[in-house]
Amino acid sequence: MDRFLTADDLAKTLRQDVRDGLAGTPKTLPPKWFYDERGSALFEEITKLEEYYPTRREREILLARAPDIAAATCARTLLELGAGSGEKTRLLLDALSGTLRSYVPVDVSGDFLEDAAAGIAADHPGLTVRTVVADYEQHLHLLPGGERRLVAFLGGTIGNMPPAERIGFLGGVRAALADGDFLLLGADLVKDAGRLVRAYDDAAGITAEFNRNVLHVINRELDADFDPDAFEHVAVWDEAEEWIEMRLRSVRDQDVRVRGLDLAVSFAAGEEMRTEISAKFRRERLESELAAAGMELAEFWTDAAGDFSLGLARPTPG
């Protein structure tokens, strides 16, 4: 295992993110802090909800197009950013079995990563599996090289970044790509606003619990006294930005102490704190942002309903 990120690094980043976010106007918290063990389990529940379509739609595309991806890339190395459990990745691994020699899953959670990688290695005995504990937004330049790499960034996670940050990230990916390398990018598409809001505000309230989980994380890690039940989950569609915002709305005037930061924060009744954006895309926007980063779409696939997309991008010639 290669480790570019330690527990101390994560703790420092959490402290900085919480300090900066709670001092801002409006207050914000980054979505990456949803995902402790409980948050990851809640998200797995979300992916199975009827309202939450992206995971099913992306899998549908991979089932149909993995052979095309393999034929187009002839990849010898699959490097997956934010690998998580690697379940969808198995479809790519099977399709690429004729050329693939190594799989490099990258994630911030070393224990979770090792468990998932061990299962994949057991099922693909001829494959070299090299796990990397890293923050893909910071450590792209440190990730392993290899011949004919396919860099996979699935799940629509690209939408959690604001536009300038997205283009910077894609520029970092481009800088890491050699001739013959490809990026496989999963992106959710613009659609009916009602469907989008329901996908992030399910009837069972699981997304609400997932959203409030960030407060449990801060309470545990930074000795804070947030009352998660004093915050309502809110999901809204921003038509101008074409993204969903998840927020936590304070149900009353309240004061919160974050002892680990020696910080006191006040919330007014009805005040909203943004915890996530999830941008939705049109093909033209993806092409424009990839071009700004020095890449072009070689292929663009959607599911049958046109809900989700997989784009295969490569460095722009010249």
C-alpha positions as YAML, in Angstrom:
chain: A
units: angstrom
residues:
- id: 1
  name: MET
  ca: [0.00, 0.00, 0.00]
- id: 2
  name: ASP
  ca: [1.20, 3.49, -0.88]
- id: 3
  name: ARG
  ca: [0.17, 6.06, 1.69]
- id: 4
  name: PHE
  ca: [0.22, 9.79, 0.90]
- id: 5
  name: LEU
  ca: [-2.40, 10.60, 3.53]
- id: 6
  name: THR
  ca: [-2.21, 9.85, 7.25]
- id: 7
  name: ALA
  ca: [-4.79, 10.02, 10.02]
- id: 8
  name: ASP
  ca: [-3.08, 13.23, 11.20]
- id: 9
  name: ASP
  ca: [-3.46, 14.74, 7.72]
- id: 10
  name: LEU
  ca: [-7.18, 13.94, 7.74]
- id: 11
  name: ALA
  ca: [-7.60, 15.41, 11.22]
- id: 12
  name: LYS
  ca: [-5.85, 18.64, 10.20]
- id: 13
  name: THR
  ca: [-7.98, 18.93, 7.08]
- id: 14
  name: LEU
  ca: [-11.18, 18.36, 9.07]
- id: 15
  name: ARG
  ca: [-10.23, 21.08, 11.55]
- id: 16
  name: GLN
  ca: [-9.45, 23.54, 8.77]
- id: 17
  name: ASP
  ca: [-12.59, 22.74, 6.79]
- id: 18
  name: VAL
  ca: [-14.86, 23.10, 9.82]
- id: 19
  name: ARG
  ca: [-13.20, 26.30, 11.01]
- id: 20
  name: ASP
  ca: [-13.39, 27.90, 7.55]
- id: 21
  name: GLY
  ca: [-16.89, 26.63, 6.81]
- id: 22
  name: LEU
  ca: [-18.50, 27.74, 10.06]
- id: 23
  name: ALA
  ca: [-16.88, 31.17, 9.77]
- id: 24
  name: GLY
  ca: [-18.27, 31.74, 6.28]
- id: 25
  name: THR
  ca: [-21.44, 33.48, 5.15]
- id: 26
  name: PRO
  ca: [-23.41, 31.40, 4.47]
- id: 27
  name: LYS
  ca: [-21.97, 28.62, 6.58]
- id: 28
  name: THR
  ca: [-20.81, 25.52, 4.69]
- id: 29
  name: LEU
  ca: [-19.32, 22.09, 5.33]
- id: 30
  name: PRO
  ca: [-17.64, 19.90, 2.66]
- id: 31
  name: PRO
  ca: [-19.50, 16.70, 1.74]
- id: 32
  name: LYS
  ca: [-16.44, 14.47, 2.16]
- id: 33
  name: TRP
  ca: [-17.04, 14.48, 5.92]
- id: 34
  name: PHE
  ca: [-20.32, 12.58, 5.53]
- id: 35
  name: TYR
  ca: [-18.39, 9.38, 5.00]
- id: 36
  name: ASP
  ca: [-17.39, 7.83, 8.28]
- id: 37
  name: GLU
  ca: [-18.43, 4.19, 8.80]
- id: 38
  name: ARG
  ca: [-22.04, 5.17, 9.56]
- id: 39
  name: GLY
  ca: [-22.20, 7.66, 6.70]
- id: 40
  name: SER
  ca: [-20.84, 5.13, 4.21]
- id: 41
  name: ALA
  ca: [-23.47, 2.60, 5.34]
- id: 42
  name: LEU
  ca: [-26.21, 5.21, 4.96]
- id: 43
  name: PHE
  ca: [-25.01, 6.07, 1.46]
- id: 44
  name: GLU
  ca: [-25.13, 2.39, 0.50]
- id: 45
  name: GLU
  ca: [-28.79, 2.43, 1.60]
- id: 46
  name: ILE
  ca: [-29.39, 5.56, -0.48]
- id: 47
  name: THR
  ca: [-28.05, 3.89, -3.63]
- id: 48
  name: LYS
  ca: [-30.78, 1.24, -3.31]
- id: 49
  name: LEU
  ca: [-33.66, 3.70, -2.99]
- id: 50
  name: GLU
  ca: [-36.18, 4.00, -5.81]
- id: 51
  name: GLU
  ca: [-35.73, 7.78, -5.84]
- id: 52
  name: TYR
  ca: [-31.95, 7.63, -6.18]
- id: 53
  name: TYR
  ca: [-31.28, 6.59, -9.77]
- id: 54
  name: PRO
  ca: [-27.58, 7.50, -10.45]
- id: 55
  name: THR
  ca: [-25.99, 4.28, -9.18]
- id: 56
  name: ARG
  ca: [-28.38, 2.06, -11.17]
- id: 57
  name: ARG
  ca: [-28.05, 4.13, -14.31]
- id: 58
  name: GLU
  ca: [-24.25, 4.19, -14.22]
- id: 59
  name: ARG
  ca: [-24.19, 0.43, -13.72]
- id: 60
  name: GLU
  ca: [-26.55, 0.05, -16.70]
- id: 61
  name: ILE
  ca: [-24.09, 1.96, -18.89]
- id: 62
  name: LEU
  ca: [-21.12, -0.04, -17.64]
- id: 63
  name: LEU
  ca: [-22.92, -3.32, -18.30]
- id: 64
  name: ALA
  ca: [-23.61, -2.23, -21.87]
- id: 65
  name: ARG
  ca: [-20.41, -0.36, -22.64]
- id: 66
  name: ALA
  ca: [-17.57, -1.99, -20.70]
- id: 67
  name: PRO
  ca: [-16.53, -4.00, -23.82]
- id: 68
  name: ASP
  ca: [-16.46, -0.74, -25.83]
- id: 69
  name: ILE
  ca: [-14.37, 0.93, -23.14]
- id: 70
  name: ALA
  ca: [-11.94, -1.99, -23.20]
- id: 71
  name: ALA
  ca: [-11.70, -1.93, -27.00]
- id: 72
  name: ALA
  ca: [-11.12, 1.84, -27.11]
- id: 73
  name: THR
  ca: [-8.50, 1.98, -24.37]
- id: 74
  name: CYS
  ca: [-6.70, -1.40, -24.38]
- id: 75
  name: ALA
  ca: [-5.78, -0.34, -20.85]
- id: 76
  name: ARG
  ca: [-2.97, -2.12, -19.03]
- id: 77
  name: THR
  ca: [-3.50, -0.13, -15.80]
- id: 78
  name: LEU
  ca: [-6.86, 0.86, -14.28]
- id: 79
  name: LEU
  ca: [-6.46, 3.67, -11.75]
- id: 80
  name: GLU
  ca: [-9.70, 4.45, -9.90]
- id: 81
  name: LEU
  ca: [-10.14, 7.70, -7.99]
- id: 82
  name: GLY
  ca: [-12.43, 7.45, -4.97]
- id: 83
  name: ALA
  ca: [-12.60, 3.69, -5.42]
- id: 84
  name: GLY
  ca: [-14.79, 2.87, -2.41]
- id: 85
  name: SER
  ca: [-16.11, -0.69, -2.49]
- id: 86
  name: GLY
  ca: [-15.12, -1.17, -6.13]
- id: 87
  name: GLU
  ca: [-18.34, -3.01, -7.00]
- id: 88
  name: LYS
  ca: [-18.97, -1.22, -10.31]
- id: 89
  name: THR
  ca: [-15.26, -1.49, -11.08]
- id: 90
  name: ARG
  ca: [-15.57, -5.25, -11.38]
- id: 91
  name: LEU
  ca: [-17.50, -4.75, -14.62]
- id: 92
  name: LEU
  ca: [-14.51, -2.87, -16.03]
- id: 93
  name: LEU
  ca: [-12.01, -5.39, -14.70]
- id: 94
  name: ASP
  ca: [-13.84, -8.25, -16.37]
- id: 95
  name: ALA
  ca: [-14.08, -6.41, -19.70]
- id: 96
  name: LEU
  ca: [-10.41, -5.40, -19.58]
- id: 97
  name: SER
  ca: [-9.14, -8.86, -18.65]
- id: 98
  name: GLY
  ca: [-7.48, -9.32, -22.04]
- id: 99
  name: THR
  ca: [-5.06, -6.40, -21.61]
- id: 100
  name: LEU
  ca: [-5.16, -5.30, -17.95]
- id: 101
  name: ARG
  ca: [-2.11, -5.99, -15.79]
- id: 102
  name: SER
  ca: [-2.67, -3.77, -12.73]
- id: 103
  name: TYR
  ca: [-5.47, -2.14, -10.74]
- id: 104
  name: VAL
  ca: [-4.74, 0.91, -8.58]
- id: 105
  name: PRO
  ca: [-7.65, 1.91, -6.30]
- id: 106
  name: VAL
  ca: [-7.24, 5.33, -4.65]
- id: 107
  name: ASP
  ca: [-9.23, 6.44, -1.60]
- id: 108
  name: VAL
  ca: [-8.84, 8.29, 1.70]
- id: 109
  name: SER
  ca: [-9.82, 5.29, 3.85]
- id: 110
  name: GLY
  ca: [-6.98, 2.80, 4.06]
- id: 111
  name: ASP
  ca: [-8.81, 0.06, 5.97]
- id: 112
  name: PHE
  ca: [-11.87, 0.14, 3.71]
- id: 113
  name: LEU
  ca: [-9.62, 0.25, 0.65]
- id: 114
  name: GLU
  ca: [-7.57, -2.77, 1.72]
- id: 115
  name: ASP
  ca: [-10.66, -4.88, 2.36]
- id: 116
  name: ALA
  ca: [-12.17, -4.06, -1.04]
- id: 117
  name: ALA
  ca: [-8.83, -4.55, -2.83]
- id: 118
  name: ALA
  ca: [-8.26, -7.92, -1.16]
- id: 119
  name: GLY
  ca: [-11.58, -9.17, -2.53]
- id: 120
  name: ILE
  ca: [-10.73, -8.00, -6.04]
- id: 121
  name: ALA
  ca: [-7.23, -9.53, -5.87]
- id: 122
  name: ALA
  ca: [-8.71, -12.86, -4.78]
- id: 123
  name: ASP
  ca: [-11.12, -12.86, -7.71]
- id: 124
  name: HIS
  ca: [-8.45, -11.78, -10.24]
- id: 125
  name: PRO
  ca: [-5.32, -13.77, -9.31]
- id: 126
  name: GLY
  ca: [-3.34, -12.61, -12.36]
- id: 127
  name: LEU
  ca: [-3.90, -8.92, -11.57]
- id: 128
  name: THR
  ca: [-1.47, -6.77, -9.60]
- id: 129
  name: VAL
  ca: [-3.52, -4.72, -7.11]
- id: 130
  name: ARG
  ca: [-1.71, -1.70, -5.66]
- id: 131
  name: THR
  ca: [-3.74, 0.34, -3.17]
- id: 132
  name: VAL
  ca: [-3.07, 4.04, -2.64]
- id: 133
  name: VAL
  ca: [-4.31, 6.04, 0.36]
- id: 134
  name: ALA
  ca: [-4.53, 9.59, -0.94]
- id: 135
  name: ASP
  ca: [-6.78, 12.60, -1.47]
- id: 136
  name: TYR
  ca: [-7.24, 12.63, -5.23]
- id: 137
  name: GLU
  ca: [-7.82, 16.40, -5.15]
- id: 138
  name: GLN
  ca: [-4.33, 16.94, -3.68]
- id: 139
  name: HIS
  ca: [-2.17, 14.01, -4.73]
- id: 140
  name: LEU
  ca: [-2.81, 13.44, -8.45]
- id: 141
  name: HIS
  ca: [0.83, 14.19, -9.25]
- id: 142
  name: LEU
  ca: [1.97, 11.47, -6.83]
- id: 143
  name: LEU
  ca: [-0.18, 8.64, -8.18]
- id: 144
  name: PRO
  ca: [1.54, 5.68, -9.85]
- id: 145
  name: GLY
  ca: [2.30, 5.74, -13.54]
- id: 146
  name: GLY
  ca: [1.96, 2.84, -15.91]
- id: 147
  name: GLU
  ca: [1.53, 1.92, -19.52]
- id: 148
  name: ARG
  ca: [-1.84, 2.79, -21.16]
- id: 149
  name: ARG
  ca: [-3.68, 3.91, -18.04]
- id: 150
  name: LEU
  ca: [-7.42, 4.26, -17.76]
- id: 151
  name: VAL
  ca: [-8.24, 6.71, -14.95]
- id: 152
  name: ALA
  ca: [-11.80, 6.11, -13.71]
- id: 153
  name: PHE
  ca: [-13.73, 8.75, -11.76]
- id: 154
  name: LEU
  ca: [-17.21, 7.32, -11.39]
- id: 155
  name: GLY
  ca: [-20.42, 7.97, -9.46]
- id: 156
  name: GLY
  ca: [-20.99, 11.56, -10.55]
- id: 157
  name: THR
  ca: [-18.60, 12.78, -7.83]
- id: 158
  name: ILE
  ca: [-17.26, 15.40, -10.25]
- id: 159
  name: GLY
  ca: [-20.52, 17.26, -9.58]
- id: 160
  name: ASN
  ca: [-19.61, 17.85, -5.93]
- id: 161
  name: MET
  ca: [-16.98, 20.39, -7.02]
- id: 162
  name: PRO
  ca: [-17.80, 24.01, -7.92]
- id: 163
  name: PRO
  ca: [-16.96, 24.91, -11.55]
- id: 164
  name: ALA
  ca: [-13.53, 26.50, -10.98]
- id: 165
  name: GLU
  ca: [-12.50, 23.65, -8.71]
- id: 166
  name: ARG
  ca: [-13.75, 21.12, -11.27]
- id: 167
  name: ILE
  ca: [-11.70, 22.60, -14.06]
- id: 168
  name: GLY
  ca: [-8.65, 22.74, -11.80]
- id: 169
  name: PHE
  ca: [-9.14, 19.10, -10.88]
- id: 170
  name: LEU
  ca: [-9.59, 18.07, -14.52]
- id: 171
  name: GLY
  ca: [-6.46, 20.04, -15.36]
- id: 172
  name: GLY
  ca: [-4.61, 18.02, -12.73]
- id: 173
  name: VAL
  ca: [-5.89, 14.80, -14.28]
- id: 174
  name: ARG
  ca: [-4.77, 16.00, -17.71]
- id: 175
  name: ALA
  ca: [-1.31, 16.80, -16.38]
- id: 176
  name: ALA
  ca: [-1.07, 13.24, -15.06]
- id: 177
  name: LEU
  ca: [-2.13, 11.62, -18.35]
- id: 178
  name: ALA
  ca: [0.36, 10.45, -20.97]
- id: 179
  name: ASP
  ca: [-0.35, 9.85, -24.64]
- id: 180
  name: GLY
  ca: [-2.54, 6.77, -24.89]
- id: 181
  name: ASP
  ca: [-4.13, 7.29, -21.46]
- id: 182
  name: PHE
  ca: [-7.84, 7.92, -20.98]
- id: 183
  name: LEU
  ca: [-10.20, 9.34, -18.35]
- id: 184
  name: LEU
  ca: [-13.54, 7.60, -17.77]
- id: 185
  name: LEU
  ca: [-15.84, 10.18, -16.18]
- id: 186
  name: GLY
  ca: [-19.26, 9.52, -14.68]
- id: 187
  name: ALA
  ca: [-21.57, 12.56, -14.68]
- id: 188
  name: ASP
  ca: [-25.24, 12.97, -13.82]
- id: 189
  name: LEU
  ca: [-27.34, 14.81, -16.40]
- id: 190
  name: VAL
  ca: [-29.80, 17.71, -16.17]
- id: 191
  name: LYS
  ca: [-33.39, 16.49, -15.94]
- id: 192
  name: ASP
  ca: [-36.77, 17.27, -14.37]
- id: 193
  name: ALA
  ca: [-36.24, 19.31, -11.19]
- id: 194
  name: GLY
  ca: [-38.83, 17.30, -9.27]
- id: 195
  name: ARG
  ca: [-36.99, 14.03, -9.93]
- id: 196
  name: LEU
  ca: [-33.70, 15.61, -8.93]
- id: 197
  name: VAL
  ca: [-35.03, 16.93, -5.62]
- id: 198
  name: ARG
  ca: [-36.66, 13.58, -4.79]
- id: 199
  name: ALA
  ca: [-33.33, 11.83, -5.42]
- id: 200
  name: TYR
  ca: [-31.80, 13.96, -2.65]
- id: 201
  name: ASP
  ca: [-34.81, 14.07, -0.33]
- id: 202
  name: ASP
  ca: [-36.23, 10.55, -0.22]
- id: 203
  name: ALA
  ca: [-39.52, 9.71, 1.45]
- id: 204
  name: ALA
  ca: [-37.87, 7.36, 3.96]
- id: 205
  name: GLY
  ca: [-35.60, 10.13, 5.27]
- id: 206
  name: ILE
  ca: [-32.36, 8.22, 4.74]
- id: 207
  name: THR
  ca: [-30.73, 11.12, 2.88]
- id: 208
  name: ALA
  ca: [-31.74, 13.40, 5.74]
- id: 209
  name: GLU
  ca: [-29.91, 11.13, 8.20]
- id: 210
  name: PHE
  ca: [-26.93, 11.00, 5.85]
- id: 211
  name: ASN
  ca: [-26.86, 14.81, 5.70]
- id: 212
  name: ARG
  ca: [-27.07, 15.18, 9.49]
- id: 213
  name: ASN
  ca: [-24.32, 12.58, 9.91]
- id: 214
  name: VAL
  ca: [-21.74, 15.30, 9.26]
- id: 215
  name: LEU
  ca: [-22.78, 16.81, 12.60]
- id: 216
  name: HIS
  ca: [-22.21, 13.48, 14.35]
- id: 217
  name: VAL
  ca: [-18.72, 13.36, 12.80]
- id: 218
  name: ILE
  ca: [-17.88, 16.86, 14.04]
- id: 219
  name: ASN
  ca: [-19.25, 16.09, 17.51]
- id: 220
  name: ARG
  ca: [-17.07, 12.97, 17.76]
- id: 221
  name: GLU
  ca: [-13.89, 14.24, 16.14]
- id: 222
  name: LEU
  ca: [-13.87, 17.84, 17.37]
- id: 223
  name: ASP
  ca: [-15.72, 17.53, 20.70]
- id: 224
  name: ALA
  ca: [-18.65, 19.64, 19.51]
- id: 225
  name: ASP
  ca: [-22.17, 19.75, 20.88]
- id: 226
  name: PHE
  ca: [-24.31, 19.96, 17.73]
- id: 227
  name: ASP
  ca: [-27.83, 18.64, 18.29]
- id: 228
  name: PRO
  ca: [-28.47, 16.90, 14.94]
- id: 229
  name: ASP
  ca: [-32.22, 16.81, 15.66]
- id: 230
  name: ALA
  ca: [-32.20, 20.61, 15.76]
- id: 231
  name: PHE
  ca: [-31.40, 20.73, 12.02]
- id: 232
  name: GLU
  ca: [-33.78, 19.90, 9.16]
- id: 233
  name: HIS
  ca: [-32.59, 18.40, 5.90]
- id: 234
  name: VAL
  ca: [-33.22, 20.60, 2.84]
- id: 235
  name: ALA
  ca: [-32.65, 19.78, -0.85]
- id: 236
  name: VAL
  ca: [-33.19, 22.49, -3.48]
- id: 237
  name: TRP
  ca: [-32.58, 22.76, -7.22]
- id: 238
  name: ASP
  ca: [-30.61, 25.84, -8.31]
- id: 239
  name: GLU
  ca: [-31.80, 26.46, -11.86]
- id: 240
  name: ALA
  ca: [-29.12, 29.04, -12.67]
- id: 241
  name: GLU
  ca: [-26.20, 26.86, -11.54]
- id: 242
  name: GLU
  ca: [-27.87, 23.59, -12.57]
- id: 243
  name: TRP
  ca: [-27.02, 21.89, -9.33]
- id: 244
  name: ILE
  ca: [-28.77, 20.40, -6.31]
- id: 245
  name: GLU
  ca: [-27.86, 21.91, -2.96]
- id: 246
  name: MET
  ca: [-28.18, 19.96, 0.26]
- id: 247
  name: ARG
  ca: [-28.48, 22.12, 3.33]
- id: 248
  name: LEU
  ca: [-29.11, 21.81, 7.06]
- id: 249
  name: ARG
  ca: [-31.64, 24.32, 8.40]
- id: 250
  name: SER
  ca: [-31.58, 25.30, 12.06]
- id: 251
  name: VAL
  ca: [-35.03, 24.80, 13.59]
- id: 252
  name: ARG
  ca: [-34.37, 27.34, 16.36]
- id: 253
  name: ASP
  ca: [-31.92, 29.92, 17.60]
- id: 254
  name: GLN
  ca: [-29.00, 27.96, 19.01]
- id: 255
  name: ASP
  ca: [-25.37, 28.21, 20.05]
- id: 256
  name: VAL
  ca: [-22.91, 25.43, 19.32]
- id: 257
  name: ARG
  ca: [-19.50, 24.85, 20.87]
- id: 258
  name: VAL
  ca: [-16.73, 23.15, 18.91]
- id: 259
  name: ARG
  ca: [-14.29, 22.58, 21.76]
- id: 260
  name: GLY
  ca: [-11.64, 21.01, 19.58]
- id: 261
  name: LEU
  ca: [-11.34, 24.35, 17.77]
- id: 262
  name: ASP
  ca: [-12.13, 26.56, 20.77]
- id: 263
  name: LEU
  ca: [-14.95, 27.90, 18.63]
- id: 264
  name: ALA
  ca: [-18.46, 29.12, 19.43]
- id: 265
  name: VAL
  ca: [-20.99, 29.35, 16.58]
- id: 266
  name: SER
  ca: [-24.50, 30.79, 16.61]
- id: 267
  name: PHE
  ca: [-27.34, 29.73, 14.33]
- id: 268
  name: ALA
  ca: [-30.53, 31.74, 13.90]
- id: 269
  name: ALA
  ca: [-33.85, 29.95, 13.53]
- id: 270
  name: GLY
  ca: [-34.26, 29.14, 9.83]
- id: 271
  name: GLU
  ca: [-30.58, 29.70, 9.01]
- id: 272
  name: GLU
  ca: [-29.28, 27.24, 6.42]
- id: 273
  name: MET
  ca: [-25.80, 25.71, 6.17]
- id: 274
  name: ARG
  ca: [-24.80, 24.19, 2.82]
- id: 275
  name: THR
  ca: [-23.33, 20.70, 3.04]
- id: 276
  name: GLU
  ca: [-23.19, 19.61, -0.61]
- id: 277
  name: ILE
  ca: [-23.62, 20.68, -4.17]
- id: 278
  name: SER
  ca: [-24.29, 18.09, -6.85]
- id: 279
  name: ALA
  ca: [-23.97, 19.63, -10.29]
- id: 280
  name: LYS
  ca: [-25.85, 18.12, -13.21]
- id: 281
  name: PHE
  ca: [-24.44, 18.34, -16.70]
- id: 282
  name: ARG
  ca: [-25.27, 18.71, -20.35]
- id: 283
  name: ARG
  ca: [-22.90, 17.19, -22.88]
- id: 284
  name: GLU
  ca: [-21.91, 20.68, -24.08]
- id: 285
  name: ARG
  ca: [-20.84, 21.68, -20.57]
- id: 286
  name: LEU
  ca: [-18.76, 18.55, -20.12]
- id: 287
  name: GLU
  ca: [-17.06, 19.12, -23.47]
- id: 288
  name: SER
  ca: [-16.36, 22.75, -22.59]
- id: 289
  name: GLU
  ca: [-14.87, 21.98, -19.17]
- id: 290
  name: LEU
  ca: [-12.79, 19.10, -20.52]
- id: 291
  name: ALA
  ca: [-11.51, 21.37, -23.30]
- id: 292
  name: ALA
  ca: [-10.55, 24.01, -20.74]
- id: 293
  name: ALA
  ca: [-8.50, 21.31, -19.01]
- id: 294
  name: GLY
  ca: [-6.84, 20.14, -22.26]
- id: 295
  name: MET
  ca: [-8.97, 17.08, -22.97]
- id: 296
  name: GLU
  ca: [-11.59, 16.01, -25.48]
- id: 297
  name: LEU
  ca: [-14.44, 13.51, -25.45]
- id: 298
  name: ALA
  ca: [-13.65, 10.41, -27.46]
- id: 299
  name: GLU
  ca: [-16.93, 8.70, -26.54]
- id: 300
  name: PHE
  ca: [-20.10, 9.70, -24.69]
- id: 301
  name: TRP
  ca: [-22.66, 7.16, -23.53]
- id: 302
  name: THR
  ca: [-25.89, 7.41, -21.56]
- id: 303
  name: ASP
  ca: [-28.34, 4.91, -20.12]
- id: 304
  name: ALA
  ca: [-31.51, 4.19, -22.09]
- id: 305
  name: ALA
  ca: [-33.46, 6.87, -20.21]
- id: 306
  name: GLY
  ca: [-30.78, 9.53, -20.71]
- id: 307
  name: ASP
  ca: [-30.39, 10.10, -16.97]
- id: 308
  name: PHE
  ca: [-26.65, 9.56, -16.49]
- id: 309
  name: SER
  ca: [-23.53, 9.63, -18.64]
- id: 310
  name: LEU
  ca: [-20.13, 8.04, -18.98]
- id: 311
  name: GLY
  ca: [-17.63, 10.02, -20.97]
- id: 312
  name: LEU
  ca: [-14.32, 8.65, -22.25]
- id: 313
  name: ALA
  ca: [-11.87, 11.55, -22.55]
- id: 314
  name: ARG
  ca: [-8.29, 11.76, -23.79]
- id: 315
  name: PRO
  ca: [-5.66, 14.48, -23.97]
- id: 316
  name: THR
  ca: [-6.30, 16.95, -26.79]
- id: 317
  name: PRO
  ca: [-3.79, 16.29, -29.60]
- id: 318
  name: GLY
  ca: [-1.08, 18.87, -30.02]
...
